[in-house]
């Protein structure tokens, strides 16, 4: 029986087919042998979204522990960075599971995960877990965790054993550990798309500034220039909030336009509100 040659760590679709020679001499598509790590197993209450304080990308390093009968010193596989069109290697998006095909059926695997709250990072090379920014400066992960590894004497699930023609996931991930102060839970409100056909400016018919009031709050309305935004911090994760906006022309003391914005607060992130278009208020 001729075996398929394993390939480098694969991050993306878990449903591709590999062609190889199998017992009996036939050649055709077979289900690949994979060990995977899924963000849902380690993200906890840290949101995956495009907002300050939220996770954006991550890197997994898988460790080969040998078999149960013949354990070995953990051996690190190439980390889960993906080649880009420009030839660089980037970490995986937080919405995407990672699968490794460079695994041996019968061997056990656990994983280390490094999570980042920014998009503009590249690995120093193929299979490297070390990321740098556009200036080449090393950027440490915002959060770290392990999956399938015993911590403090226990773990929900131990290492996973690779099995022929199956995708098996490393589970039992420890809670994410932050390497920097947590971002407060908040909502950012700005006019943005709410302007519709209107424009920011100082002429007649232009929006010069706006005020925002959080509905149900005793806090006074906050104001900002048309192209700025206002952050409401210290909100309750998972709660839905609405905000009332009034927009003013330059020098006006009464608002000419108004709208409402909405958003559910996500733990440890400052997320943008969605707003209806500004409409002209009755005189």
Coordinates of C-alpha atoms in Angstrom, one line a residue:
X1 CA 0.0 0.0 0.0
X2 CA 1.4 3.4 -1.0
X3 CA 0.6 6.2 1.4
X4 CA -0.3 9.8 0.5
X5 CA 2.5 12.2 1.3
X6 CA 1.3 14.6 4.0
X7 CA 1.3 18.3 3.1
X8 CA 1.9 21.5 5.1
X9 CA -0.7 22.8 7.5
X10 CA -3.9 23.6 5.7
X11 CA -6.2 26.4 6.9
X12 CA -9.5 26.9 5.1
X13 CA -12.0 24.4 3.7
X14 CA -12.3 21.1 5.6
X15 CA -14.0 19.4 2.7
X16 CA -11.3 19.1 0.0
X17 CA -10.3 15.8 -1.6
X18 CA -6.8 14.3 -1.9
X19 CA -5.9 11.9 -4.6
X20 CA -3.6 9.1 -3.8
X21 CA -2.9 5.4 -4.3
X22 CA -4.7 3.1 -1.8
X23 CA -4.8 -0.6 -1.0
X24 CA -5.8 -2.6 -4.1
X25 CA -4.0 -0.4 -6.6
X26 CA -6.8 1.9 -7.3
X27 CA -6.2 5.6 -7.7
X28 CA -8.9 8.1 -6.9
X29 CA -10.2 10.7 -4.4
X30 CA -10.1 9.8 -0.7
X31 CA -11.1 11.6 2.5
X32 CA -8.0 13.3 3.9
X33 CA -6.6 12.5 7.3
X34 CA -6.7 15.8 9.3
X35 CA -6.4 17.2 12.8
X36 CA -8.2 20.5 13.3
X37 CA -8.7 23.4 15.7
X38 CA -11.9 25.4 15.6
X39 CA -12.2 29.0 17.0
X40 CA -15.6 28.0 18.6
X41 CA -13.6 25.8 21.0
X42 CA -11.3 28.5 22.4
X43 CA -12.9 31.9 21.8
X44 CA -15.1 31.9 24.9
X45 CA -16.8 35.3 25.3
X46 CA -14.2 37.1 23.2
X47 CA -16.1 38.2 20.0
X48 CA -14.9 37.6 16.5
X49 CA -15.7 40.9 14.7
X50 CA -14.2 44.0 13.1
X51 CA -14.1 46.1 16.2
X52 CA -11.4 47.3 18.7
X53 CA -10.8 44.7 21.4
X54 CA -12.3 41.8 19.4
X55 CA -10.3 38.9 17.9
X56 CA -9.4 39.1 14.3
X57 CA -6.9 36.4 13.5
X58 CA -5.1 33.5 15.1
X59 CA -2.2 31.1 14.7
X60 CA -2.3 27.4 15.8
X61 CA 0.8 25.3 16.5
X62 CA 0.1 21.6 16.6
X63 CA 2.3 19.3 18.7
X64 CA 2.9 15.6 17.9
X65 CA 3.0 13.6 21.2
X66 CA 3.6 10.2 19.7
X67 CA 1.3 7.3 20.4
X68 CA -0.3 6.3 23.7
X69 CA 2.0 3.2 23.8
X70 CA 5.1 5.1 22.7
X71 CA 4.9 8.8 23.8
X72 CA 7.5 11.2 22.6
X73 CA 8.8 14.6 23.4
X74 CA 6.3 17.0 21.9
X75 CA 7.3 17.9 18.4
X76 CA 5.9 21.2 16.9
X77 CA 4.5 21.1 13.4
X78 CA 4.6 24.1 11.1
X79 CA 2.2 26.7 12.3
X80 CA -1.1 27.6 10.6
X81 CA -0.2 30.6 8.5
X82 CA -1.6 30.9 4.9
X83 CA 0.2 32.0 1.8
X84 CA -1.2 35.2 0.3
X85 CA -1.3 36.4 -3.3
X86 CA 1.8 38.5 -2.7
X87 CA 3.8 35.6 -1.4
X88 CA 3.6 36.5 2.3
X89 CA 2.1 34.4 5.0
X90 CA -0.8 35.6 7.1
X91 CA -2.6 34.2 10.2
X92 CA -6.0 32.7 9.8
X93 CA -9.2 34.7 10.2
X94 CA -11.1 34.1 13.4
X95 CA -14.2 32.8 11.6
X96 CA -12.2 30.0 9.9
X97 CA -11.3 26.5 11.4
X98 CA -7.7 25.3 10.9
X99 CA -6.8 21.8 9.7
X100 CA -3.4 20.1 9.6
X101 CA -2.7 17.3 7.1
X102 CA 0.9 16.8 8.2
X103 CA -0.3 14.3 10.8
X104 CA 0.3 10.5 11.4
X105 CA -2.7 8.2 12.1
X106 CA -2.4 6.8 15.6
X107 CA -0.4 9.7 17.0
X108 CA -1.8 12.1 19.6
X109 CA -1.9 15.9 19.2
X110 CA -2.4 18.9 21.3
X111 CA -2.2 22.6 20.3
X112 CA -1.1 26.1 21.3
X113 CA -3.2 29.0 20.0
X114 CA -2.1 32.6 19.7
X115 CA -4.9 35.2 19.0
X116 CA -4.6 38.7 17.6
X117 CA -6.9 41.7 17.6
X118 CA -5.6 43.2 14.4
X119 CA -5.5 42.4 10.7
X120 CA -2.2 43.9 9.5
X121 CA 0.1 41.1 10.4
X122 CA 2.3 38.7 8.5
X123 CA 4.4 35.7 9.6
X124 CA 8.2 36.0 9.3
X125 CA 8.1 32.9 7.0
X126 CA 6.2 29.8 6.0
X127 CA 5.1 27.8 9.0
X128 CA 6.3 30.4 11.5
X129 CA 4.2 31.4 14.5
X130 CA 6.0 34.7 14.9
X131 CA 4.1 37.7 13.4
X132 CA 5.3 41.2 12.4
X133 CA 3.7 44.4 11.4
X134 CA 4.3 46.4 8.2
X135 CA 7.5 47.9 9.7
X136 CA 8.9 44.5 10.5
X137 CA 8.4 44.8 14.3
X138 CA 7.4 41.7 16.2
X139 CA 3.8 41.8 17.5
X140 CA 2.9 39.6 20.5
X141 CA -0.5 37.9 20.6
X142 CA -3.3 39.6 22.4
X143 CA -4.5 36.3 23.9
X144 CA -3.1 32.8 24.2
X145 CA -4.5 29.4 25.1
X146 CA -3.8 25.7 24.7
X147 CA -6.2 22.9 23.5
X148 CA -6.0 19.3 24.5
X149 CA -3.3 19.9 27.1
X150 CA -3.5 19.1 30.8
X151 CA -3.4 22.3 32.9
X152 CA -3.5 22.3 36.7
X153 CA -3.9 18.6 36.7
X154 CA -7.0 18.4 34.5
X155 CA -8.4 19.3 31.1
X156 CA -11.9 18.8 29.6
X157 CA -10.6 16.7 26.8
X158 CA -7.0 15.5 26.3
X159 CA -5.0 15.2 23.1
X160 CA -6.8 14.0 20.0
X161 CA -5.6 10.9 18.1
X162 CA -5.3 11.2 14.3
X163 CA -7.3 8.6 12.4
X164 CA -7.2 7.5 8.8
X165 CA -9.5 9.5 6.5
X166 CA -11.1 11.4 9.4
X167 CA -11.0 15.1 10.5
X168 CA -10.6 15.1 14.3
X169 CA -10.6 18.3 16.3
X170 CA -8.4 19.1 19.3
X171 CA -10.9 20.2 22.0
X172 CA -10.6 20.9 25.7
X173 CA -9.3 24.4 25.2
X174 CA -8.4 26.5 28.3
X175 CA -9.9 30.0 28.7
X176 CA -8.1 32.7 26.7
X177 CA -5.4 34.5 28.7
X178 CA -5.0 38.2 27.8
X179 CA -1.5 39.6 27.5
X180 CA -2.7 43.2 27.7
X181 CA -5.5 45.2 29.5
X182 CA -8.9 44.2 28.3
X183 CA -10.8 46.6 26.1
X184 CA -14.0 48.0 27.8
X185 CA -17.4 46.9 26.5
X186 CA -18.9 49.7 24.5
X187 CA -20.6 51.0 21.4
X188 CA -19.3 53.6 18.9
X189 CA -21.8 55.9 17.3
X190 CA -21.1 58.0 14.2
X191 CA -23.1 59.2 11.3
X192 CA -21.3 57.2 8.6
X193 CA -23.8 55.6 6.3
X194 CA -26.6 57.4 8.1
X195 CA -25.8 60.6 6.1
X196 CA -27.4 59.1 3.0
X197 CA -27.4 61.9 0.4
X198 CA -26.3 64.5 3.0
X199 CA -22.7 65.7 3.5
X200 CA -20.6 66.9 6.3
X201 CA -19.8 70.6 5.9
X202 CA -20.5 74.2 6.8
X203 CA -22.8 75.2 4.1
X204 CA -26.6 75.4 4.0
X205 CA -28.0 71.9 3.9
X206 CA -24.8 70.4 5.3
X207 CA -24.4 68.5 8.6
X208 CA -22.0 70.4 10.9
X209 CA -22.4 68.4 14.1
X210 CA -24.6 65.9 15.9
X211 CA -25.6 64.8 19.3
X212 CA -26.2 61.3 20.7
X213 CA -28.4 60.2 23.6
X214 CA -28.5 56.6 24.9
X215 CA -32.1 55.7 25.2
X216 CA -33.2 54.9 28.8
X217 CA -30.1 56.6 30.3
X218 CA -30.0 59.6 32.5
X219 CA -26.7 60.7 31.0
X220 CA -26.8 63.9 29.0
X221 CA -26.5 63.8 25.2
X222 CA -22.9 63.9 23.9
X223 CA -21.9 65.9 20.8
X224 CA -19.3 65.6 18.1
X225 CA -18.4 67.0 14.7
X226 CA -20.2 65.4 11.7
X227 CA -17.3 63.2 10.7
X228 CA -16.4 62.1 14.3
X229 CA -17.9 59.4 16.5
X230 CA -18.8 59.0 20.2
X231 CA -18.1 56.0 22.3
X232 CA -20.4 54.7 25.1
X233 CA -18.3 52.5 27.4
X234 CA -19.1 50.3 30.4
X235 CA -22.1 48.7 28.8
X236 CA -23.5 45.3 29.6
X237 CA -22.3 42.5 27.3
X238 CA -25.1 40.9 25.4
X239 CA -27.5 43.8 26.1
X240 CA -29.2 45.6 23.2
X241 CA -28.9 49.4 23.1
X242 CA -30.6 52.2 21.1
X243 CA -29.3 55.7 20.6
X244 CA -31.2 58.8 19.4
X245 CA -29.2 61.2 17.1
X246 CA -30.0 64.8 16.3
X247 CA -28.0 66.6 13.6
X248 CA -27.4 70.3 13.2
X249 CA -26.4 72.8 10.5
X250 CA -23.6 75.2 11.3
X251 CA -24.6 77.7 14.0
X252 CA -28.1 76.2 14.4
X253 CA -29.5 75.8 17.9
X254 CA -32.3 73.3 16.9
X255 CA -31.7 70.1 15.1
X256 CA -32.7 69.8 11.4
X257 CA -32.3 66.0 11.1
X258 CA -32.7 63.0 13.3
X259 CA -32.3 59.2 13.4
X260 CA -31.9 56.1 15.6
X261 CA -29.0 53.8 16.0
X262 CA -28.9 50.2 17.3
X263 CA -26.4 47.7 18.6
X264 CA -25.9 44.7 20.9
X265 CA -22.8 45.2 23.1
X266 CA -20.2 42.5 22.8
X267 CA -17.9 41.6 25.8
X268 CA -14.5 43.4 25.7
X269 CA -15.1 45.1 22.3
X270 CA -16.1 48.6 21.1
X271 CA -18.5 47.8 18.3
X272 CA -20.0 50.2 15.8
X273 CA -23.7 51.0 15.9
X274 CA -26.0 50.6 12.9
X275 CA -28.0 53.7 12.1
X276 CA -31.0 54.5 10.0
X277 CA -30.6 57.3 7.5
X278 CA -31.0 60.8 8.8
X279 CA -34.4 62.3 8.1
X280 CA -35.5 65.9 8.2
X281 CA -37.4 66.7 11.4
X282 CA -40.7 68.5 11.4
X283 CA -40.4 72.3 12.1

